[in-house]
Amino acid sequence: EKNGVLSCDFKELSGRGIHLSGGDRKTLTPSNHFAKNNHIYNFSRIHKTYHPAINVDGVGQNISHNYIHDAPHTGLTFAGNEHVFSYNEICRVALETGDVGAIGIAMDWSYCGNLLEYNYIHNVHGSGRYVPAKGIYQDLPVGGSTVYGNIFYDLDEGFMTNSGRYNVIVNNVFVKCTPSIFLNVYRAPSHFVLGGPWKLVERLDRINYRKPPYAKEYPWLPRVLAKNDDPPIPYGNIIVNNISYDGRFLHLHQQVDFNEILVEKNIIADTEVLDWRKVDQEQVV
């Protein structure tokens, strides 16, 4: 408990820089570990992917005021709950890869309650021809995060989620991002059932997601596998009071309905505001 890395320089690393793990996910007891005021660059030189500057898992860690840059893949990854990522600067990552985030998390509905605030993410362009890099990437099906007061500048994509629900995206500035925000639907039914390739249902069962503390802290979580629910749809995302300039504000998968999300009070100065096409459900594969 309360272990940390403070004011260190890490450079020319074969793999990752810092790994922190702690807390109790079943009870949501925080570890209070921290990584603050570190400079990490030219990392992941041998292990080219999934060896970030900082990786955390567990509950309740604080990652702040770090400067991360120059790497072939991701800059910062995390798993778990109730972490805080604030005042970090990340740039020039994803230099040799695509389909990656400067900050990334994936593969568990229960990774909720994380706060990403006042970070500066800039100049990130993936080398992948077809799948771009993202500033913050919440891959299948992570949701329940608060993304507040960040600056996203000159990125392939600003914020993206694959089927993530109940994210709060508020008071951010997006410049030269196409799009600034992307809500996608991951249409692979085999991933959302017991025995699926990423064990999404099994991961939920391990932490008793229908009971406290998860059912109390994240009241939407027990409903994700209800009979009348459609697990891939990113319900409940809130997109409010953001600024988007010189890119495209919002990209919605064609199966995302505006009645299922909240988009209001945003200032948009883009040449293209929205990429969204509503189609008959029978035409969607």
PDB file of C-alpha atoms in Angstrom:
ATOM      1  CA  GLU A   1       0.000   0.000   0.000  1.00  0.00           C
ATOM      2  CA  LYS A   2       1.139   3.546  -0.879  1.00  0.00           C
ATOM      3  CA  ASN A   3       4.206   2.497  -2.851  1.00  0.00           C
ATOM      4  CA  GLY A   4       5.331   4.734  -5.662  1.00  0.00           C
ATOM      5  CA  VAL A   5       7.837   5.973  -8.195  1.00  0.00           C
ATOM      6  CA  LEU A   6       8.633   9.672  -7.910  1.00  0.00           C
ATOM      7  CA  SER A   7      10.686  12.035 -10.095  1.00  0.00           C
ATOM      8  CA  CYS A   8      12.678   9.424 -12.009  1.00  0.00           C
ATOM      9  CA  ASP A   9      14.009   9.373 -15.566  1.00  0.00           C
ATOM     10  CA  PHE A  10      13.733   6.169 -17.608  1.00  0.00           C
ATOM     11  CA  LYS A  11      15.095   5.953 -21.140  1.00  0.00           C
ATOM     12  CA  GLU A  12      16.363   3.472 -23.747  1.00  0.00           C
ATOM     13  CA  LEU A  13      14.315   0.613 -22.311  1.00  0.00           C
ATOM     14  CA  SER A  14      13.849  -2.783 -23.954  1.00  0.00           C
ATOM     15  CA  GLY A  15      10.302  -3.003 -22.587  1.00  0.00           C
ATOM     16  CA  ARG A  16       8.075  -1.184 -20.118  1.00  0.00           C
ATOM     17  CA  GLY A  17       9.069   1.463 -17.626  1.00  0.00           C
ATOM     18  CA  ILE A  18       6.878   1.177 -14.507  1.00  0.00           C
ATOM     19  CA  HIS A  19       4.386  -1.495 -13.426  1.00  0.00           C
ATOM     20  CA  LEU A  20       2.199  -0.939 -10.368  1.00  0.00           C
ATOM     21  CA  SER A  21      -0.310  -3.441  -9.010  1.00  0.00           C
ATOM     22  CA  GLY A  22      -2.319  -3.391  -5.808  1.00  0.00           C
ATOM     23  CA  GLY A  23      -5.642  -3.104  -4.065  1.00  0.00           C
ATOM     24  CA  ASP A  24      -8.507  -5.582  -3.813  1.00  0.00           C
ATOM     25  CA  ARG A  25     -10.847  -5.655  -6.804  1.00  0.00           C
ATOM     26  CA  LYS A  26     -13.520  -7.744  -5.085  1.00  0.00           C
ATOM     27  CA  THR A  27     -13.968  -5.146  -2.346  1.00  0.00           C
ATOM     28  CA  LEU A  28     -12.745  -2.121  -4.362  1.00  0.00           C
ATOM     29  CA  THR A  29     -10.172  -1.404  -1.657  1.00  0.00           C
ATOM     30  CA  PRO A  30      -7.573   1.032  -3.078  1.00  0.00           C
ATOM     31  CA  SER A  31      -3.831   0.524  -3.033  1.00  0.00           C
ATOM     32  CA  ASN A  32      -2.949   4.230  -3.258  1.00  0.00           C
ATOM     33  CA  HIS A  33       0.177   3.409  -5.259  1.00  0.00           C
ATOM     34  CA  PHE A  34       1.504   6.267  -7.372  1.00  0.00           C
ATOM     35  CA  ALA A  35       3.766   7.233 -10.243  1.00  0.00           C
ATOM     36  CA  LYS A  36       4.409  10.970 -10.273  1.00  0.00           C
ATOM     37  CA  ASN A  37       6.683  13.404 -12.077  1.00  0.00           C
ATOM     38  CA  ASN A  38       8.563  10.797 -14.107  1.00  0.00           C
ATOM     39  CA  HIS A  39      10.103  11.226 -17.561  1.00  0.00           C
ATOM     40  CA  ILE A  40       9.892   8.030 -19.632  1.00  0.00           C
ATOM     41  CA  TYR A  41      10.983   7.884 -23.254  1.00  0.00           C
ATOM     42  CA  ASN A  42      12.531   5.668 -25.925  1.00  0.00           C
ATOM     43  CA  PHE A  43      11.003   2.609 -24.279  1.00  0.00           C
ATOM     44  CA  SER A  44       9.657  -0.664 -25.716  1.00  0.00           C
ATOM     45  CA  ARG A  45      12.658  -0.889 -28.038  1.00  0.00           C
ATOM     46  CA  ILE A  46      12.883  -4.704 -28.098  1.00  0.00           C
ATOM     47  CA  HIS A  47       9.396  -5.717 -26.976  1.00  0.00           C
ATOM     48  CA  LYS A  48       7.600  -3.580 -29.518  1.00  0.00           C
ATOM     49  CA  THR A  49       3.989  -3.921 -28.346  1.00  0.00           C
ATOM     50  CA  TYR A  50       2.127  -3.880 -25.014  1.00  0.00           C
ATOM     51  CA  HIS A  51       5.145  -2.690 -23.054  1.00  0.00           C
ATOM     52  CA  PRO A  52       4.076   0.836 -22.077  1.00  0.00           C
ATOM     53  CA  ALA A  53       5.888   3.478 -20.121  1.00  0.00           C
ATOM     54  CA  ILE A  54       3.484   2.897 -17.222  1.00  0.00           C
ATOM     55  CA  ASN A  55       1.122  -0.018 -16.615  1.00  0.00           C
ATOM     56  CA  VAL A  56      -1.186  -0.270 -13.610  1.00  0.00           C
ATOM     57  CA  ASP A  57      -3.794  -2.728 -12.406  1.00  0.00           C
ATOM     58  CA  GLY A  58      -5.866  -3.242  -9.301  1.00  0.00           C
ATOM     59  CA  VAL A  59      -7.688  -0.415  -7.535  1.00  0.00           C
ATOM     60  CA  GLY A  60      -7.047   3.194  -6.661  1.00  0.00           C
ATOM     61  CA  GLN A  61      -3.706   4.226  -8.107  1.00  0.00           C
ATOM     62  CA  ASN A  62      -2.629   7.768  -8.929  1.00  0.00           C
ATOM     63  CA  ILE A  63      -0.629   8.454 -12.098  1.00  0.00           C
ATOM     64  CA  SER A  64       0.170  12.135 -12.515  1.00  0.00           C
ATOM     65  CA  HIS A  65       2.567  14.711 -13.956  1.00  0.00           C
ATOM     66  CA  ASN A  66       4.484  12.200 -16.075  1.00  0.00           C
ATOM     67  CA  TYR A  67       6.006  12.982 -19.473  1.00  0.00           C
ATOM     68  CA  ILE A  68       5.886   9.998 -21.844  1.00  0.00           C
ATOM     69  CA  HIS A  69       7.091  10.028 -25.442  1.00  0.00           C
ATOM     70  CA  ASP A  70       8.754   8.227 -28.351  1.00  0.00           C
ATOM     71  CA  ALA A  71       7.704   4.593 -28.479  1.00  0.00           C
ATOM     72  CA  PRO A  72       6.460   2.117 -31.094  1.00  0.00           C
ATOM     73  CA  HIS A  73       3.164   1.247 -29.400  1.00  0.00           C
ATOM     74  CA  THR A  74       1.134   2.430 -26.402  1.00  0.00           C
ATOM     75  CA  GLY A  75       2.207   4.948 -23.772  1.00  0.00           C
ATOM     76  CA  LEU A  76       0.102   4.093 -20.728  1.00  0.00           C
ATOM     77  CA  THR A  77      -2.157   1.106 -20.041  1.00  0.00           C
ATOM     78  CA  PHE A  78      -4.317   0.187 -17.104  1.00  0.00           C
ATOM     79  CA  ALA A  79      -6.745  -2.380 -15.760  1.00  0.00           C
ATOM     80  CA  GLY A  80      -9.021  -2.240 -12.751  1.00  0.00           C
ATOM     81  CA  ASN A  81     -11.010   0.419 -10.963  1.00  0.00           C
ATOM     82  CA  GLU A  82     -10.949   3.874  -9.412  1.00  0.00           C
ATOM     83  CA  HIS A  83      -7.576   4.933 -10.804  1.00  0.00           C
ATOM     84  CA  VAL A  84      -6.755   8.599 -11.392  1.00  0.00           C
ATOM     85  CA  PHE A  85      -4.659   9.738 -14.368  1.00  0.00           C
ATOM     86  CA  SER A  86      -4.015  13.462 -14.298  1.00  0.00           C
ATOM     87  CA  TYR A  87      -1.667  16.104 -15.718  1.00  0.00           C
ATOM     88  CA  ASN A  88       0.265  13.619 -17.836  1.00  0.00           C
ATOM     89  CA  GLU A  89       1.732  14.551 -21.216  1.00  0.00           C
ATOM     90  CA  ILE A  90       1.974  11.838 -23.875  1.00  0.00           C
ATOM     91  CA  CYS A  91       3.209  12.334 -27.429  1.00  0.00           C
ATOM     92  CA  ARG A  92       4.919  10.555 -30.324  1.00  0.00           C
ATOM     93  CA  VAL A  93       3.831   7.054 -29.377  1.00  0.00           C
ATOM     94  CA  ALA A  94       2.364   4.476 -31.804  1.00  0.00           C
ATOM     95  CA  LEU A  95       5.297   5.229 -34.093  1.00  0.00           C
ATOM     96  CA  GLU A  96       5.334   1.703 -35.534  1.00  0.00           C
ATOM     97  CA  THR A  97       1.778   0.432 -34.944  1.00  0.00           C
ATOM     98  CA  GLY A  98      -1.923   1.175 -35.392  1.00  0.00           C
ATOM     99  CA  ASP A  99      -5.111   0.220 -33.512  1.00  0.00           C
ATOM    100  CA  VAL A 100      -3.575   1.457 -30.280  1.00  0.00           C
ATOM    101  CA  GLY A 101      -4.131   4.239 -27.762  1.00  0.00           C
ATOM    102  CA  ALA A 102      -1.696   6.629 -26.170  1.00  0.00           C
ATOM    103  CA  ILE A 103      -3.717   5.573 -23.110  1.00  0.00           C
ATOM    104  CA  GLY A 104      -5.452   2.204 -23.340  1.00  0.00           C
ATOM    105  CA  ILE A 105      -7.647  -0.249 -21.441  1.00  0.00           C
ATOM    106  CA  ALA A 106      -9.564  -3.322 -22.644  1.00  0.00           C
ATOM    107  CA  MET A 107     -11.392  -6.614 -22.138  1.00  0.00           C
ATOM    108  CA  ASP A 108     -13.497  -6.208 -18.986  1.00  0.00           C
ATOM    109  CA  TRP A 109     -16.917  -4.633 -18.378  1.00  0.00           C
ATOM    110  CA  SER A 110     -16.081  -4.245 -14.696  1.00  0.00           C
ATOM    111  CA  TYR A 111     -13.115  -1.878 -15.183  1.00  0.00           C
ATOM    112  CA  CYS A 112     -15.175   1.115 -14.036  1.00  0.00           C
ATOM    113  CA  GLY A 113     -14.793   4.305 -12.053  1.00  0.00           C
ATOM    114  CA  ASN A 114     -11.542   5.503 -13.592  1.00  0.00           C
ATOM    115  CA  LEU A 115     -10.823   9.221 -13.928  1.00  0.00           C
ATOM    116  CA  LEU A 116      -8.700  10.681 -16.728  1.00  0.00           C
ATOM    117  CA  GLU A 117      -8.381  14.413 -16.210  1.00  0.00           C
ATOM    118  CA  TYR A 118      -6.219  17.327 -17.376  1.00  0.00           C
ATOM    119  CA  ASN A 119      -3.921  15.220 -19.540  1.00  0.00           C
ATOM    120  CA  TYR A 120      -2.276  16.575 -22.700  1.00  0.00           C
ATOM    121  CA  ILE A 121      -2.123  14.018 -25.507  1.00  0.00           C
ATOM    122  CA  HIS A 122      -0.691  15.224 -28.787  1.00  0.00           C
ATOM    123  CA  ASN A 123       1.031  14.302 -32.049  1.00  0.00           C
ATOM    124  CA  VAL A 124       0.039  10.646 -32.123  1.00  0.00           C
ATOM    125  CA  HIS A 125      -0.399   9.050 -35.542  1.00  0.00           C
ATOM    126  CA  GLY A 126      -0.325   5.303 -35.974  1.00  0.00           C
ATOM    127  CA  SER A 127       1.682   3.728 -38.735  1.00  0.00           C
ATOM    128  CA  GLY A 128      -1.097   1.235 -39.480  1.00  0.00           C
ATOM    129  CA  ARG A 129      -2.652   1.868 -42.873  1.00  0.00           C
ATOM    130  CA  TYR A 130      -6.241   0.968 -42.025  1.00  0.00           C
ATOM    131  CA  VAL A 131      -6.647   1.257 -38.246  1.00  0.00           C
ATOM    132  CA  PRO A 132      -5.582   4.577 -36.717  1.00  0.00           C
ATOM    133  CA  ALA A 133      -4.141   5.397 -33.320  1.00  0.00           C
ATOM    134  CA  LYS A 134      -6.228   7.013 -30.607  1.00  0.00           C
ATOM    135  CA  GLY A 135      -5.604   9.383 -27.723  1.00  0.00           C
ATOM    136  CA  ILE A 136      -7.679   7.428 -25.203  1.00  0.00           C
ATOM    137  CA  TYR A 137      -8.762   3.960 -26.338  1.00  0.00           C
ATOM    138  CA  GLN A 138     -11.323   2.048 -24.298  1.00  0.00           C
ATOM    139  CA  ASP A 139     -11.461  -1.187 -26.207  1.00  0.00           C
ATOM    140  CA  LEU A 140     -14.090  -3.896 -25.923  1.00  0.00           C
ATOM    141  CA  PRO A 141     -16.113  -3.352 -23.765  1.00  0.00           C
ATOM    142  CA  VAL A 142     -14.702  -1.038 -21.088  1.00  0.00           C
ATOM    143  CA  GLY A 143     -16.885   1.841 -19.883  1.00  0.00           C
ATOM    144  CA  GLY A 144     -17.774   3.793 -16.785  1.00  0.00           C
ATOM    145  CA  SER A 145     -14.837   6.211 -17.068  1.00  0.00           C
ATOM    146  CA  THR A 146     -14.795   9.971 -16.629  1.00  0.00           C
ATOM    147  CA  VAL A 147     -12.748  11.840 -19.246  1.00  0.00           C
ATOM    148  CA  TYR A 148     -12.587  15.441 -18.048  1.00  0.00           C
ATOM    149  CA  GLY A 149     -10.622  18.531 -18.976  1.00  0.00           C
ATOM    150  CA  ASN A 150      -8.089  16.871 -21.271  1.00  0.00           C
ATOM    151  CA  ILE A 151      -6.459  18.392 -24.351  1.00  0.00           C
ATOM    152  CA  PHE A 152      -6.262  16.219 -27.460  1.00  0.00           C
ATOM    153  CA  TYR A 153      -4.172  17.754 -30.247  1.00  0.00           C
ATOM    154  CA  ASP A 154      -3.184  16.402 -33.677  1.00  0.00           C
ATOM    155  CA  LEU A 155      -4.292  12.790 -33.277  1.00  0.00           C
ATOM    156  CA  ASP A 156      -5.759  10.245 -35.652  1.00  0.00           C
ATOM    157  CA  GLU A 157      -8.684   9.891 -33.230  1.00  0.00           C
ATOM    158  CA  GLY A 158      -9.268  11.575 -29.879  1.00  0.00           C
ATOM    159  CA  PHE A 159     -11.392   9.288 -27.703  1.00  0.00           C
ATOM    160  CA  MET A 160     -12.701   5.911 -28.862  1.00  0.00           C
ATOM    161  CA  THR A 161     -14.687   3.162 -27.218  1.00  0.00           C
ATOM    162  CA  ASN A 162     -15.630  -0.229 -28.621  1.00  0.00           C
ATOM    163  CA  SER A 163     -19.062  -0.881 -27.046  1.00  0.00           C
ATOM    164  CA  GLY A 164     -18.141   0.872 -23.781  1.00  0.00           C
ATOM    165  CA  ARG A 165     -21.052   2.262 -21.750  1.00  0.00           C
ATOM    166  CA  TYR A 166     -21.698   5.177 -19.415  1.00  0.00           C
ATOM    167  CA  ASN A 167     -18.527   7.096 -20.081  1.00  0.00           C
ATOM    168  CA  VAL A 168     -18.672  10.762 -19.117  1.00  0.00           C
ATOM    169  CA  ILE A 169     -16.760  12.863 -21.665  1.00  0.00           C
ATOM    170  CA  VAL A 170     -16.927  16.456 -20.454  1.00  0.00           C
ATOM    171  CA  ASN A 171     -14.990  19.734 -20.800  1.00  0.00           C
ATOM    172  CA  ASN A 172     -12.315  18.399 -23.150  1.00  0.00           C
ATOM    173  CA  VAL A 173     -10.624  20.228 -26.023  1.00  0.00           C
ATOM    174  CA  PHE A 174     -10.081  18.367 -29.299  1.00  0.00           C
ATOM    175  CA  VAL A 175      -8.007  19.952 -32.081  1.00  0.00           C
ATOM    176  CA  LYS A 176      -7.086  18.228 -35.354  1.00  0.00           C
ATOM    177  CA  CYS A 177      -8.706  14.924 -34.443  1.00  0.00           C
ATOM    178  CA  THR A 178     -10.752  12.987 -37.010  1.00  0.00           C
ATOM    179  CA  PRO A 179     -12.892  12.183 -35.220  1.00  0.00           C
ATOM    180  CA  SER A 180     -12.687  13.787 -31.812  1.00  0.00           C
ATOM    181  CA  ILE A 181     -14.988  11.124 -30.344  1.00  0.00           C
ATOM    182  CA  PHE A 182     -15.848   7.710 -31.804  1.00  0.00           C
ATOM    183  CA  LEU A 183     -18.530   5.450 -30.320  1.00  0.00           C
ATOM    184  CA  ASN A 184     -18.233   2.085 -32.030  1.00  0.00           C
ATOM    185  CA  VAL A 185     -20.305  -1.094 -31.855  1.00  0.00           C
ATOM    186  CA  TYR A 186     -18.231  -4.275 -31.735  1.00  0.00           C
ATOM    187  CA  ARG A 187     -20.498  -6.678 -33.604  1.00  0.00           C
ATOM    188  CA  ALA A 188     -19.025 -10.073 -32.741  1.00  0.00           C
ATOM    189  CA  PRO A 189     -21.741 -12.030 -30.866  1.00  0.00           C
ATOM    190  CA  SER A 190     -19.354 -14.796 -29.854  1.00  0.00           C
ATOM    191  CA  HIS A 191     -17.431 -12.329 -27.648  1.00  0.00           C
ATOM    192  CA  PHE A 192     -20.438 -11.537 -25.450  1.00  0.00           C
ATOM    193  CA  VAL A 193     -21.402 -15.034 -24.284  1.00  0.00           C
ATOM    194  CA  LEU A 194     -20.119 -17.535 -21.756  1.00  0.00           C
ATOM    195  CA  GLY A 195     -17.023 -19.195 -23.169  1.00  0.00           C
ATOM    196  CA  GLY A 196     -16.262 -16.322 -25.549  1.00  0.00           C
ATOM    197  CA  PRO A 197     -12.671 -15.768 -26.674  1.00  0.00           C
ATOM    198  CA  TRP A 198     -12.025 -12.910 -24.233  1.00  0.00           C
ATOM    199  CA  LYS A 199     -13.970 -14.466 -21.315  1.00  0.00           C
ATOM    200  CA  LEU A 200     -15.997 -11.294 -20.784  1.00  0.00           C
ATOM    201  CA  VAL A 201     -18.822 -13.049 -18.924  1.00  0.00           C
ATOM    202  CA  GLU A 202     -16.434 -15.066 -16.775  1.00  0.00           C
ATOM    203  CA  ARG A 203     -14.575 -11.895 -15.788  1.00  0.00           C
ATOM    204  CA  LEU A 204     -17.823 -10.367 -14.559  1.00  0.00           C
ATOM    205  CA  ASP A 205     -18.738 -13.435 -12.541  1.00  0.00           C
ATOM    206  CA  ARG A 206     -15.377 -13.415 -10.757  1.00  0.00           C
ATOM    207  CA  ILE A 207     -16.130 -10.115  -9.030  1.00  0.00           C
ATOM    208  CA  ASN A 208     -19.847 -10.791  -8.260  1.00  0.00           C
ATOM    209  CA  TYR A 209     -20.955  -7.872 -10.403  1.00  0.00           C
ATOM    210  CA  ARG A 210     -24.634  -8.206  -9.443  1.00  0.00           C
ATOM    211  CA  LYS A 211     -23.871  -7.554  -5.762  1.00  0.00           C
ATOM    212  CA  PRO A 212     -22.225  -4.724  -3.773  1.00  0.00           C
ATOM    213  CA  PRO A 213     -19.832  -3.083  -4.025  1.00  0.00           C
ATOM    214  CA  TYR A 214     -20.060  -3.245  -7.841  1.00  0.00           C
ATOM    215  CA  ALA A 215     -23.849  -3.078  -8.070  1.00  0.00           C
ATOM    216  CA  LYS A 216     -23.835  -0.076  -5.731  1.00  0.00           C
ATOM    217  CA  GLU A 217     -20.939   1.863  -7.262  1.00  0.00           C
ATOM    218  CA  TYR A 218     -21.821   1.101 -10.891  1.00  0.00           C
ATOM    219  CA  PRO A 219     -25.617   0.530 -10.953  1.00  0.00           C
ATOM    220  CA  TRP A 220     -25.690   0.079 -14.731  1.00  0.00           C
ATOM    221  CA  LEU A 221     -23.278  -2.860 -14.620  1.00  0.00           C
ATOM    222  CA  PRO A 222     -25.702  -5.628 -13.494  1.00  0.00           C
ATOM    223  CA  ARG A 223     -27.864  -4.914 -16.547  1.00  0.00           C
ATOM    224  CA  VAL A 224     -25.278  -5.589 -19.256  1.00  0.00           C
ATOM    225  CA  LEU A 225     -26.323  -9.209 -19.754  1.00  0.00           C
ATOM    226  CA  ALA A 226     -30.063  -8.813 -19.140  1.00  0.00           C
ATOM    227  CA  LYS A 227     -32.356 -10.679 -21.548  1.00  0.00           C
ATOM    228  CA  ASN A 228     -33.656  -7.472 -23.127  1.00  0.00           C
ATOM    229  CA  ASP A 229     -30.195  -5.941 -23.433  1.00  0.00           C
ATOM    230  CA  ASP A 230     -27.956  -5.742 -26.507  1.00  0.00           C
ATOM    231  CA  PRO A 231     -24.414  -6.034 -25.071  1.00  0.00           C
ATOM    232  CA  PRO A 232     -22.463  -4.441 -27.954  1.00  0.00           C
ATOM    233  CA  ILE A 233     -24.449  -1.171 -27.937  1.00  0.00           C
ATOM    234  CA  PRO A 234     -22.607   1.660 -26.085  1.00  0.00           C
ATOM    235  CA  TYR A 235     -25.576   2.928 -24.084  1.00  0.00           C
ATOM    236  CA  GLY A 236     -25.442   5.877 -21.729  1.00  0.00           C
ATOM    237  CA  ASN A 237     -22.386   7.788 -22.925  1.00  0.00           C
ATOM    238  CA  ILE A 238     -22.465  11.480 -21.978  1.00  0.00           C
ATOM    239  CA  ILE A 239     -20.721  13.972 -24.288  1.00  0.00           C
ATOM    240  CA  VAL A 240     -21.135  17.505 -22.925  1.00  0.00           C
ATOM    241  CA  ASN A 241     -19.301  20.860 -22.933  1.00  0.00           C
ATOM    242  CA  ASN A 242     -16.458  19.781 -25.198  1.00  0.00           C
ATOM    243  CA  ILE A 243     -14.698  21.887 -27.843  1.00  0.00           C
ATOM    244  CA  SER A 244     -13.832  20.362 -31.214  1.00  0.00           C
ATOM    245  CA  TYR A 245     -11.864  22.272 -33.865  1.00  0.00           C
ATOM    246  CA  ASP A 246     -10.304  21.515 -37.253  1.00  0.00           C
ATOM    247  CA  GLY A 247     -11.343  17.870 -37.523  1.00  0.00           C
ATOM    248  CA  ARG A 248     -14.631  15.998 -37.168  1.00  0.00           C
ATOM    249  CA  PHE A 249     -16.501  16.136 -33.896  1.00  0.00           C
ATOM    250  CA  LEU A 250     -18.344  12.848 -33.656  1.00  0.00           C
ATOM    251  CA  HIS A 251     -18.306   9.458 -35.353  1.00  0.00           C
ATOM    252  CA  LEU A 252     -21.119   7.109 -34.381  1.00  0.00           C
ATOM    253  CA  HIS A 253     -21.504   3.546 -35.535  1.00  0.00           C
ATOM    254  CA  GLN A 254     -24.678   3.222 -37.583  1.00  0.00           C
ATOM    255  CA  GLN A 255     -26.343   1.190 -34.811  1.00  0.00           C
ATOM    256  CA  VAL A 256     -25.903   3.888 -32.164  1.00  0.00           C
ATOM    257  CA  ASP A 257     -29.117   5.840 -31.667  1.00  0.00           C
ATOM    258  CA  PHE A 258     -29.089   9.414 -30.355  1.00  0.00           C
ATOM    259  CA  ASN A 259     -31.798   8.401 -27.885  1.00  0.00           C
ATOM    260  CA  GLU A 260     -29.262   6.117 -26.212  1.00  0.00           C
ATOM    261  CA  ILE A 261     -26.609   8.785 -25.524  1.00  0.00           C
ATOM    262  CA  LEU A 262     -26.481  12.426 -24.409  1.00  0.00           C
ATOM    263  CA  VAL A 263     -24.747  14.950 -26.673  1.00  0.00           C
ATOM    264  CA  GLU A 264     -25.247  18.621 -25.797  1.00  0.00           C
ATOM    265  CA  LYS A 265     -23.621  22.021 -25.172  1.00  0.00           C
ATOM    266  CA  ASN A 266     -20.524  21.240 -27.236  1.00  0.00           C
ATOM    267  CA  ILE A 267     -18.715  23.933 -29.232  1.00  0.00           C
ATOM    268  CA  ILE A 268     -17.941  22.604 -32.701  1.00  0.00           C
ATOM    269  CA  ALA A 269     -15.799  24.342 -35.327  1.00  0.00           C
ATOM    270  CA  ASP A 270     -15.103  21.440 -37.654  1.00  0.00           C
ATOM    271  CA  THR A 271     -15.475  21.156 -41.405  1.00  0.00           C
ATOM    272  CA  GLU A 272     -17.452  17.972 -40.734  1.00  0.00           C
ATOM    273  CA  VAL A 273     -19.587  17.688 -37.622  1.00  0.00           C
ATOM    274  CA  LEU A 274     -20.955  14.161 -37.674  1.00  0.00           C
ATOM    275  CA  ASP A 275     -20.376  10.872 -39.449  1.00  0.00           C
ATOM    276  CA  TRP A 276     -23.439   8.763 -38.724  1.00  0.00           C
ATOM    277  CA  ARG A 277     -25.868   6.874 -40.885  1.00  0.00           C
ATOM    278  CA  LYS A 278     -29.062   5.339 -39.583  1.00  0.00           C
ATOM    279  CA  VAL A 279     -30.025   2.181 -41.434  1.00  0.00           C
ATOM    280  CA  ASP A 280     -32.747  -0.404 -41.181  1.00  0.00           C
ATOM    281  CA  GLN A 281     -31.724  -2.988 -38.585  1.00  0.00           C
ATOM    282  CA  GLU A 282     -32.364  -5.756 -41.094  1.00  0.00           C
ATOM    283  CA  GLN A 283     -29.626  -4.344 -43.303  1.00  0.00           C
ATOM    284  CA  VAL A 284     -26.987  -4.490 -40.582  1.00  0.00           C
ATOM    285  CA  VAL A 285     -24.776  -7.542 -40.529  1.00  0.00           C
TER     286      VAL A 285
END
